[in-house]
Coordinates of C-alpha atoms in Angstrom, one line a residue:
Chain H
M1 CA -0.3 0.2 0.2
T2 CA 2.7 2.2 1.0
R3 CA 4.1 1.5 -2.3
T4 CA 1.8 2.3 -4.0
L5 CA 1.5 5.6 -3.1
R6 CA 4.9 5.9 -3.2
F7 CA 5.1 5.0 -6.8
A8 CA 1.8 7.4 -7.0
G9 CA 3.9 10.0 -4.9
S10 CA 6.5 10.3 -8.0
A11 CA 4.8 9.3 -11.0
W12 CA 1.5 12.0 -10.9
L13 CA 3.5 15.0 -12.1
T14 CA 5.2 13.3 -15.1
A15 CA 1.8 11.4 -15.7
L16 CA 0.0 14.9 -15.5
L17 CA 2.5 16.4 -18.1
L18 CA 1.8 13.7 -20.6
A19 CA -1.2 14.5 -20.4
G20 CA -1.3 17.8 -21.0
W21 CA 1.4 17.6 -23.7
E22 CA -1.2 14.1 -25.5
A23 CA -4.0 17.1 -24.6
M24 CA -2.2 19.8 -26.5
S25 CA -1.2 18.2 -29.3
R26 CA -4.5 16.9 -30.1
L27 CA -6.3 19.9 -29.7
R28 CA -3.5 21.8 -32.6
V29 CA -2.2 23.6 -29.5
L30 CA 1.1 22.6 -30.1
D31 CA 1.9 21.8 -33.6
P32 CA 1.7 17.6 -33.6
L33 CA 5.0 18.0 -36.9
F34 CA 7.0 19.6 -34.1
F35 CA 5.4 18.1 -30.8
P36 CA 3.3 14.7 -31.9
A37 CA 1.3 13.2 -29.4
P38 CA 2.7 10.9 -26.8
S39 CA 0.5 8.6 -27.9
T40 CA 1.6 8.7 -31.5
L41 CA 5.5 8.0 -30.1
L42 CA 4.2 5.5 -28.8
G43 CA 3.4 3.8 -32.1
T44 CA 6.6 5.3 -33.7
L45 CA 8.4 3.3 -30.4
R46 CA 7.0 0.3 -31.5
T47 CA 7.7 0.0 -34.9
L48 CA 11.3 0.8 -34.7
T49 CA 10.9 -2.2 -31.6
V50 CA 10.6 -3.7 -33.9
S51 CA 12.3 -3.7 -36.9
G52 CA 14.8 -3.5 -35.1
E53 CA 16.7 -0.8 -35.1
I54 CA 16.5 0.3 -31.7
G55 CA 17.8 -2.9 -30.5
R56 CA 20.7 -2.3 -32.7
Q57 CA 21.5 1.0 -31.5
V58 CA 20.9 0.8 -28.0
M59 CA 23.2 -2.5 -28.0
Y60 CA 25.9 0.1 -30.1
T61 CA 25.9 3.1 -27.1
L62 CA 26.0 -0.1 -24.2
E63 CA 29.0 -1.5 -25.3
R64 CA 30.8 1.8 -26.1
T65 CA 29.8 2.7 -23.0
A66 CA 30.4 -0.4 -20.8
T67 CA 33.7 -1.0 -22.7
G68 CA 35.2 2.3 -21.6
F69 CA 33.1 2.4 -17.9
G70 CA 34.5 -1.0 -17.4
L71 CA 37.8 0.3 -17.9
G72 CA 37.9 3.0 -16.8
V73 CA 36.6 1.9 -13.8
I74 CA 40.1 -0.1 -12.9
C75 CA 42.0 2.9 -14.1
G76 CA 40.5 5.3 -11.5
V77 CA 40.8 2.1 -8.3
A78 CA 44.6 1.7 -9.5
A79 CA 45.3 5.6 -9.9
S80 CA 43.8 5.8 -6.5
A81 CA 45.7 2.5 -5.2
V82 CA 48.8 4.5 -6.0
L83 CA 48.3 7.9 -5.4
T84 CA 47.0 6.8 -1.5
L85 CA 50.1 5.2 -1.5
S86 CA 52.1 7.8 -2.9
A87 CA 51.7 11.0 -0.7
R88 CA 54.6 12.4 -3.3
L89 CA 52.8 11.5 -6.4
R90 CA 49.5 12.2 -5.0
R91 CA 50.9 16.3 -5.2
A92 CA 52.6 16.4 -8.4
S93 CA 50.0 15.0 -10.2
E94 CA 47.1 17.1 -8.3
P95 CA 47.2 20.1 -10.5
L96 CA 46.5 17.9 -14.1
I97 CA 43.6 16.2 -11.9
S98 CA 42.5 19.1 -11.5
F99 CA 42.3 20.4 -15.2
L100 CA 41.1 17.1 -17.0
Y101 CA 38.2 17.4 -14.0
S102 CA 37.4 20.8 -15.0
T103 CA 37.9 20.1 -18.4
P104 CA 34.5 19.1 -20.2
R105 CA 36.1 15.8 -21.0
L106 CA 34.1 15.6 -24.9
T107 CA 36.4 18.8 -25.8
L108 CA 39.2 15.9 -25.6
L109 CA 38.1 13.9 -28.1
P110 CA 40.0 15.5 -31.2
M111 CA 43.4 15.2 -29.2
V112 CA 42.9 11.6 -28.4
M113 CA 41.9 10.7 -32.1
L114 CA 45.3 12.3 -33.0
L115 CA 46.7 9.9 -30.4
V116 CA 44.5 6.8 -31.4
G117 CA 42.8 7.8 -34.7
V118 CA 39.3 8.4 -35.8
N119 CA 37.6 5.0 -34.6
N120 CA 35.7 3.6 -31.8
T121 CA 38.7 3.5 -29.9
A122 CA 39.3 7.2 -29.4
R123 CA 35.6 7.2 -28.3
I124 CA 35.5 4.2 -25.7
L125 CA 39.2 5.9 -24.4
L126 CA 37.5 8.8 -24.1
V127 CA 34.2 7.4 -22.1
A128 CA 37.0 5.1 -20.3
M129 CA 39.3 8.8 -19.3
G130 CA 36.2 10.4 -18.0
T131 CA 35.4 7.4 -15.5
A132 CA 38.8 7.0 -14.6
L133 CA 38.9 10.4 -13.4
L134 CA 36.2 10.4 -11.3
M135 CA 36.5 7.2 -9.4
M136 CA 39.9 8.2 -8.6
I137 CA 38.7 11.5 -7.1
Q138 CA 36.1 9.9 -5.4
I139 CA 37.9 6.6 -4.2
S140 CA 40.9 9.0 -3.0
D141 CA 38.4 11.0 -1.0
A142 CA 37.1 8.2 0.0
V143 CA 40.1 6.4 1.7
R144 CA 40.6 10.1 3.2
A145 CA 37.9 10.2 4.8
V146 CA 38.1 7.1 7.0
N147 CA 37.4 7.7 10.6
R148 CA 41.2 7.0 12.2
D149 CA 38.9 5.8 15.3
F150 CA 38.2 2.6 13.2
V151 CA 41.7 2.2 12.1
D152 CA 43.4 2.7 15.9
M153 CA 41.1 0.6 17.2
A154 CA 41.8 -2.7 14.1
V155 CA 45.4 -2.2 15.3
N156 CA 44.7 -2.2 18.8
Y157 CA 43.4 -5.4 18.9
G158 CA 46.5 -6.8 16.4
A159 CA 45.4 -6.3 13.0
G160 CA 48.3 -6.0 10.3
R161 CA 48.5 -4.3 7.9
L162 CA 46.7 -6.5 5.5
A163 CA 44.0 -6.5 8.2
V164 CA 43.0 -3.0 8.5
I165 CA 42.9 -2.5 4.7
R166 CA 40.5 -5.4 4.8
K167 CA 38.8 -5.2 7.8
V168 CA 38.6 -1.4 8.5
Y169 CA 40.0 0.7 4.8
L170 CA 38.0 -1.4 2.2
P171 CA 34.6 -2.0 3.9
A172 CA 34.3 2.0 5.2
C173 CA 35.0 3.2 1.6
L174 CA 31.9 0.0 -0.2
P175 CA 29.5 3.3 0.1
Q176 CA 31.2 6.1 -1.1
A177 CA 32.4 3.5 -4.4
F178 CA 29.5 2.5 -5.1
T179 CA 27.6 5.8 -5.5
A180 CA 31.4 6.4 -7.3
L181 CA 30.1 3.3 -9.1
R182 CA 26.6 5.0 -10.0
L183 CA 27.8 8.1 -11.1
A184 CA 30.1 7.6 -13.3
F185 CA 28.1 4.7 -15.2
S186 CA 25.6 7.6 -15.6
R187 CA 28.9 10.0 -16.3
A188 CA 29.8 7.1 -18.8
L189 CA 26.5 6.8 -20.9
V190 CA 26.1 10.8 -21.2
L191 CA 29.4 10.9 -22.7
T192 CA 29.3 8.1 -24.7
I193 CA 25.8 9.4 -26.2
S194 CA 27.7 13.1 -26.8
V195 CA 30.7 11.3 -28.7
E196 CA 28.3 9.6 -30.8
L197 CA 26.3 12.3 -31.6
L198 CA 29.5 14.4 -32.5
N199 CA 31.4 11.9 -34.0
C200 CA 29.7 8.3 -35.2
D201 CA 27.5 6.4 -37.5
D202 CA 25.8 4.6 -35.2
G203 CA 24.5 4.8 -31.3
L204 CA 22.2 6.2 -29.8
G205 CA 23.9 9.8 -29.9
S206 CA 23.8 9.0 -33.9
M207 CA 20.4 8.0 -34.1
I208 CA 19.5 11.2 -32.3
W209 CA 21.5 13.7 -34.6
N210 CA 20.2 11.6 -37.5
A211 CA 16.6 11.9 -37.1
W212 CA 17.1 15.8 -36.5
Q213 CA 19.5 15.6 -39.3
T214 CA 16.7 13.8 -41.5
F215 CA 13.2 16.3 -40.0
A216 CA 12.3 12.4 -38.3
I217 CA 10.8 14.2 -35.6
E218 CA 8.8 11.2 -33.9
K219 CA 12.5 9.6 -34.4
L220 CA 14.0 12.1 -32.1
Y221 CA 12.0 11.9 -29.6
V222 CA 11.5 8.5 -29.2
S223 CA 15.5 7.9 -29.5
I224 CA 16.0 11.1 -26.6
A225 CA 13.3 9.2 -24.8
L226 CA 15.1 6.2 -24.9
A227 CA 18.8 7.7 -23.9
G228 CA 16.8 9.0 -20.5
A229 CA 15.3 5.8 -19.9
L230 CA 18.5 4.1 -20.1
G231 CA 20.1 6.5 -17.4
L232 CA 17.3 6.0 -15.0
L233 CA 17.2 2.0 -15.5
F234 CA 21.3 1.6 -14.6
Q235 CA 21.4 4.0 -12.0
W236 CA 18.3 1.8 -10.5
L237 CA 20.5 -1.2 -10.8
F238 CA 23.2 0.4 -9.3
L239 CA 21.3 1.6 -6.3
Q240 CA 20.0 -1.8 -5.9
L241 CA 23.3 -3.5 -5.8
E242 CA 24.7 -0.6 -3.5
R243 CA 21.9 -1.4 -0.9
R244 CA 22.5 -5.3 -1.6
M245 CA 26.3 -5.2 -0.7
T246 CA 26.1 -2.3 1.5
P247 CA 23.3 -3.5 4.4
W248 CA 25.2 -2.0 7.3
K249 CA 23.7 1.6 5.7
E250 CA 20.9 3.8 6.8
Q251 CA 18.6 3.3 3.7
T252 CA 17.9 6.7 1.7
A253 CA 15.0 6.6 0.1
Chain L
M1 CA 44.3 -15.0 30.3
S2 CA 45.9 -13.5 33.6
A3 CA 45.7 -9.9 34.1
C4 CA 48.9 -7.5 34.1
T5 CA 50.6 -4.6 35.9
L6 CA 51.2 -1.4 34.4
R7 CA 54.2 0.8 35.0
C8 CA 54.6 4.2 33.6
D9 CA 57.3 6.4 34.2
S10 CA 57.6 10.3 34.4
L11 CA 55.8 9.8 30.9
G12 CA 55.4 12.9 28.3
V13 CA 54.1 13.9 24.9
T14 CA 55.3 16.6 23.6
Y15 CA 53.1 17.2 20.1
R16 CA 53.8 19.6 17.2
S17 CA 51.1 21.6 15.9
Q18 CA 50.5 22.7 12.9
A19 CA 52.1 26.5 13.5
G20 CA 55.2 24.8 14.7
K21 CA 54.8 25.4 18.0
S22 CA 55.2 22.3 20.3
M23 CA 52.2 21.5 23.1
C24 CA 53.0 19.6 26.2
A25 CA 49.8 16.8 26.6
L26 CA 51.2 15.0 29.5
R27 CA 53.8 15.9 31.7
E28 CA 56.3 13.7 34.0
L29 CA 53.1 10.5 34.8
D30 CA 53.6 7.9 36.8
I31 CA 51.4 6.1 37.7
E32 CA 50.8 1.9 38.3
V33 CA 48.1 -0.2 38.1
R34 CA 48.2 -3.5 40.2
R35 CA 47.5 -6.8 38.2
G36 CA 43.8 -7.3 38.5
E37 CA 43.1 -3.8 39.6
F38 CA 40.6 -0.8 38.5
V39 CA 42.0 2.2 38.4
S40 CA 40.0 5.6 36.9
V41 CA 41.6 8.7 35.5
I42 CA 40.1 12.0 36.0
G43 CA 41.0 15.0 35.1
P44 CA 39.4 18.0 32.8
S45 CA 39.0 18.3 29.2
G46 CA 41.9 18.7 28.0
C47 CA 44.2 17.4 29.8
G48 CA 45.0 14.4 27.6
K49 CA 43.4 11.2 29.3
T50 CA 42.9 10.5 25.8
T51 CA 46.5 10.6 24.9
L52 CA 47.4 8.8 27.7
L53 CA 45.0 5.8 26.9
H54 CA 46.5 5.9 23.3
I55 CA 50.0 5.7 24.7
L56 CA 49.4 2.5 26.7
A57 CA 47.0 1.2 23.4
G58 CA 49.8 1.3 21.6
L59 CA 48.9 3.8 18.9
L60 CA 51.4 6.4 19.6
E61 CA 54.8 6.7 21.3
P62 CA 55.9 8.9 24.4
T63 CA 58.1 11.7 23.5
A64 CA 59.6 11.1 27.5
G65 CA 59.6 8.5 30.2
S66 CA 58.4 4.9 29.3
F67 CA 55.8 2.4 30.2
Q68 CA 55.6 -1.0 30.5
L69 CA 52.8 -3.3 30.2
F70 CA 53.5 -6.9 32.3
E71 CA 51.8 -10.3 31.9
Q72 CA 52.6 -13.0 34.1
D73 CA 53.9 -15.5 31.4
G74 CA 56.2 -13.5 29.9
Q75 CA 54.0 -12.6 26.7
N76 CA 53.4 -9.7 25.4
S77 CA 50.4 -8.1 26.7
R78 CA 47.6 -7.0 24.7
T79 CA 45.5 -4.3 25.5
A80 CA 41.5 -4.0 24.9
L81 CA 40.1 -0.7 23.5
V82 CA 36.4 0.7 24.3
F83 CA 35.6 4.5 22.6
Q84 CA 32.8 6.4 24.2
E85 CA 31.6 7.4 20.1
N86 CA 32.6 4.5 16.6
S87 CA 33.2 2.1 19.2
L88 CA 31.7 -0.6 16.8
F89 CA 32.6 -0.8 13.4
P90 CA 29.4 -0.3 11.4
W91 CA 30.1 -2.6 8.3
M92 CA 29.9 -5.7 10.9
N93 CA 27.0 -6.9 12.9
V94 CA 26.6 -7.6 16.8
M95 CA 28.4 -10.7 16.4
E96 CA 31.3 -10.1 13.9
N97 CA 31.7 -7.2 16.4
A98 CA 31.9 -8.8 19.7
A99 CA 34.5 -11.4 18.3
F100 CA 37.1 -8.9 16.6
G101 CA 39.5 -9.5 18.8
L102 CA 39.3 -12.8 19.0
E103 CA 39.3 -13.3 15.3
M104 CA 42.5 -10.8 15.3
R105 CA 44.3 -13.2 17.7
G106 CA 43.4 -16.0 15.1
V107 CA 40.7 -18.4 16.6
G108 CA 38.4 -20.0 14.9
K109 CA 34.7 -19.3 13.8
T110 CA 32.9 -21.5 15.8
E111 CA 35.4 -21.1 18.6
R112 CA 35.0 -17.5 18.5
E113 CA 31.4 -16.8 18.2
R114 CA 30.8 -19.4 20.6
R115 CA 32.8 -16.9 23.7
A116 CA 31.3 -13.9 21.8
S117 CA 27.8 -15.1 22.1
R118 CA 28.0 -16.9 25.6
M119 CA 29.5 -13.5 26.9
L120 CA 26.7 -11.6 24.8
E121 CA 24.2 -13.2 26.2
R122 CA 25.1 -12.3 29.8
L123 CA 24.6 -8.7 29.0
G124 CA 21.0 -9.0 27.1
L125 CA 22.3 -8.8 23.7
A126 CA 21.2 -12.7 22.9
G127 CA 19.0 -12.5 19.4
R128 CA 21.1 -9.6 18.2
E129 CA 24.1 -11.2 16.7
R130 CA 22.6 -10.5 12.8
D131 CA 22.3 -7.0 13.8
Y132 CA 24.1 -3.7 12.6
P133 CA 25.2 -1.4 15.0
R134 CA 22.7 1.2 13.6
Q135 CA 19.9 -1.1 14.8
L136 CA 20.7 -0.8 18.2
S137 CA 21.2 1.8 20.9
T138 CA 23.9 4.2 22.3
G139 CA 23.3 1.0 25.3
M140 CA 23.5 -1.6 23.3
K141 CA 26.8 -0.3 21.5
Q142 CA 28.5 0.0 24.1
R143 CA 27.5 -2.9 25.7
V144 CA 29.0 -5.2 22.5
A145 CA 31.9 -3.1 22.7
V146 CA 32.3 -4.3 26.1
V147 CA 31.9 -7.1 25.3
R148 CA 34.6 -7.4 22.9
A149 CA 36.6 -6.5 25.3
F150 CA 36.0 -9.0 27.5
V151 CA 36.5 -11.9 25.5
S152 CA 39.2 -10.8 23.3
E153 CA 41.7 -12.6 25.4
A154 CA 43.6 -8.7 26.7
P155 CA 44.8 -8.3 30.5
L156 CA 44.3 -4.7 30.0
L157 CA 41.5 -3.1 29.3
L158 CA 41.8 0.9 28.0
M159 CA 37.9 2.2 28.4
D160 CA 37.8 6.1 27.4
E161 CA 34.6 7.8 28.5
P162 CA 33.1 4.7 27.3
F163 CA 29.8 5.1 28.8
A164 CA 29.2 9.4 28.8
A165 CA 26.5 9.9 26.1
L166 CA 24.2 7.3 28.0
D167 CA 21.0 8.9 29.3
R168 CA 21.7 8.6 33.6
Q169 CA 19.7 4.8 34.1
T170 CA 21.4 2.9 31.1
R171 CA 24.8 4.8 32.2
M172 CA 24.0 2.9 36.1
R173 CA 22.8 0.0 34.6
A174 CA 25.5 -0.3 32.0
Q175 CA 28.2 0.3 35.5
Q176 CA 26.5 -2.1 37.1
E177 CA 27.4 -5.0 34.4
L178 CA 30.9 -3.6 33.4
V179 CA 32.0 -4.3 37.3
E180 CA 29.8 -7.6 37.6
L181 CA 31.7 -8.9 34.7
W182 CA 35.0 -8.0 35.8
E183 CA 34.2 -9.5 39.1
S184 CA 34.2 -12.0 38.0
Q185 CA 37.5 -11.8 35.5
R186 CA 39.8 -9.7 37.2
K187 CA 41.2 -8.0 34.2
T188 CA 43.2 -5.4 34.9
V189 CA 41.2 -1.8 34.1
V190 CA 42.3 1.7 33.0
F191 CA 38.8 3.7 33.0
V192 CA 39.6 7.6 31.9
T193 CA 36.4 9.4 32.7
H194 CA 35.4 13.1 33.9
D195 CA 32.5 11.9 36.0
V196 CA 33.0 11.3 39.5
D197 CA 30.6 9.5 40.9
E198 CA 31.3 6.6 38.1
A199 CA 34.9 6.9 39.3
L200 CA 33.6 6.1 43.0
I201 CA 30.9 3.5 42.0
L202 CA 33.7 1.7 39.8
S203 CA 37.2 1.9 40.8
D204 CA 39.5 0.9 43.1
R205 CA 41.8 3.7 42.5
I206 CA 41.1 6.9 41.1
V207 CA 44.3 9.6 39.8
V208 CA 43.4 12.8 39.2
L209 CA 45.2 14.7 36.3
S210 CA 45.9 18.0 36.2
A211 CA 44.7 20.4 33.5
S212 CA 47.0 20.4 30.3
P213 CA 49.4 19.3 30.6
G214 CA 48.2 16.8 32.3
T215 CA 50.3 15.3 35.4
V216 CA 49.4 13.8 38.2
L217 CA 47.3 15.7 41.2
A218 CA 46.6 13.2 43.8
E219 CA 45.5 9.8 43.8
Y220 CA 42.9 8.3 45.9
R221 CA 42.2 5.0 47.0
V222 CA 38.5 3.9 47.0
A223 CA 37.6 1.3 49.9
M224 CA 34.3 0.9 49.7
E225 CA 32.7 -2.4 49.9
R226 CA 31.3 -3.7 46.5
P227 CA 28.7 -3.2 45.5
R228 CA 28.3 0.1 46.2
G229 CA 25.4 1.1 46.4
F230 CA 26.2 4.7 47.4
L231 CA 24.5 6.9 44.8
C232 CA 21.0 6.3 46.7
E233 CA 22.8 6.6 50.0
P234 CA 25.2 8.5 50.6
D235 CA 27.8 7.7 53.8
E236 CA 29.8 9.5 55.4
E237 CA 33.0 8.0 53.7
S238 CA 32.0 8.4 50.2
Y239 CA 30.5 11.9 50.6
E240 CA 34.1 13.0 52.2
L241 CA 36.1 10.4 49.4
K242 CA 33.8 13.2 46.7
R243 CA 34.8 16.4 48.3
R244 CA 38.0 15.9 48.3
I245 CA 38.4 14.6 45.0
L246 CA 36.4 17.8 43.7
A247 CA 38.6 20.0 46.0
S248 CA 41.6 18.5 43.5
L249 CA 40.0 19.3 40.5
G250 CA 39.5 22.6 41.7
L251 CA 36.0 22.3 41.8
V252 CA 35.1 22.8 45.8
A253 CA 37.2 25.7 46.5
E254 CA 34.5 27.3 43.6
L255 CA 31.5 26.6 44.9
S256 CA 32.8 27.7 48.7
Q257 CA 33.8 31.2 47.3
Y258 CA 30.7 31.1 45.5
S259 CA 29.0 30.9 48.6
A260 CA 31.0 33.0 50.0
A261 CA 30.5 35.6 47.9
R262 CA 26.1 35.4 48.5

């Protein structure tokens, strides 16, 4: 019952807006050529799904996102481990990291393409870079934030270096690490779609751009909605994973 | 298994602050604790009580003087800390927390859980073994921390105001339980507090530290019979002792000056 109520509480505004859109489009308050009714778009979605185009494009996008994300997570975690161990390296790399972090990732695409060529590797590398930066900053931050009391306690009870890492640092960093994973995946997805929009022949991003170029307005809306839905879906999946892996945490809505 | 003796010889700690100024936290501290003794360390905030515990726990090196822990069988002594806050690992359930000391000593899972659960049961925590700390009240958390210290096999327990955050009733019960556990196991306890009543109820001896830099101002033997119910019916002896402790902390003098001024 409360579940239904909670769902209703977070869905009514969206439903209202969609209904308003539908009504205005049908009553031609909005030009249906530019703003086709949601019900029409549902039909387009069905057609594009049956033709297999959506499945194909989504798979291209997910493949890039997942590869870049996976690579980025590995590199980011490894880098944060190195930076945690070496204070000198941490200080030396700080300006570079800050620079890269405050530069819009997408603007680095040409540079990456100069390095590895105009190909899929460049796109994936860019996504990996975005992921790695975020993971590195978040994980280093989490490690620094571990409460000294817990380390003291473990050492006092006889924990060696390895036990302190396994029993204190790892679990203490886990919640923030999962939050970082969730954020990083959504960044990776956004970055992939942006790159596809800018320079690619397949994937959701290129589907959006092509739809715009050919003025296939219904297809445009459907692919934009899909991009958003994919983001939502993965946010939710990562949140479930996080809850399962850190059962000791206070549940926040 | 047996309790140890502890001796500090003119122990001192000088910190270097971030501004480069040196800060003296402890100075010329001499304390001796006999095997199985319950000693409270009392003093104003910032007198270095916590620093002292950190040194005894082996987490901090003294910059002057020395301290020794003796154990009967000649083994290196181990200590068990109980903090006021962050006393439990949030990511471990009650059982894992309680058995942590044994786990670090390499005791097998079944054995350590057997020992921990016996003690948990004794403190009314049966059935809560799989709960996480966030599901426990502050009183229960501190009980689990006490259980961990007692089952850890460490002969010297170091407690840093473990009951300071508890409400009065929970606190009184926790004090009683601690005394009962201590009487049945006879570990050596160094108990830091700033509550004179608490020190009087628990200890064999009370060491009063001065304000920063902390050094021993006075020592009082608490000879009253246990169990001590003198908070309900204060007798002459405990009343006088409390007055003297408060006086050495400089608190009674202030009070009498206050009444004189009126």
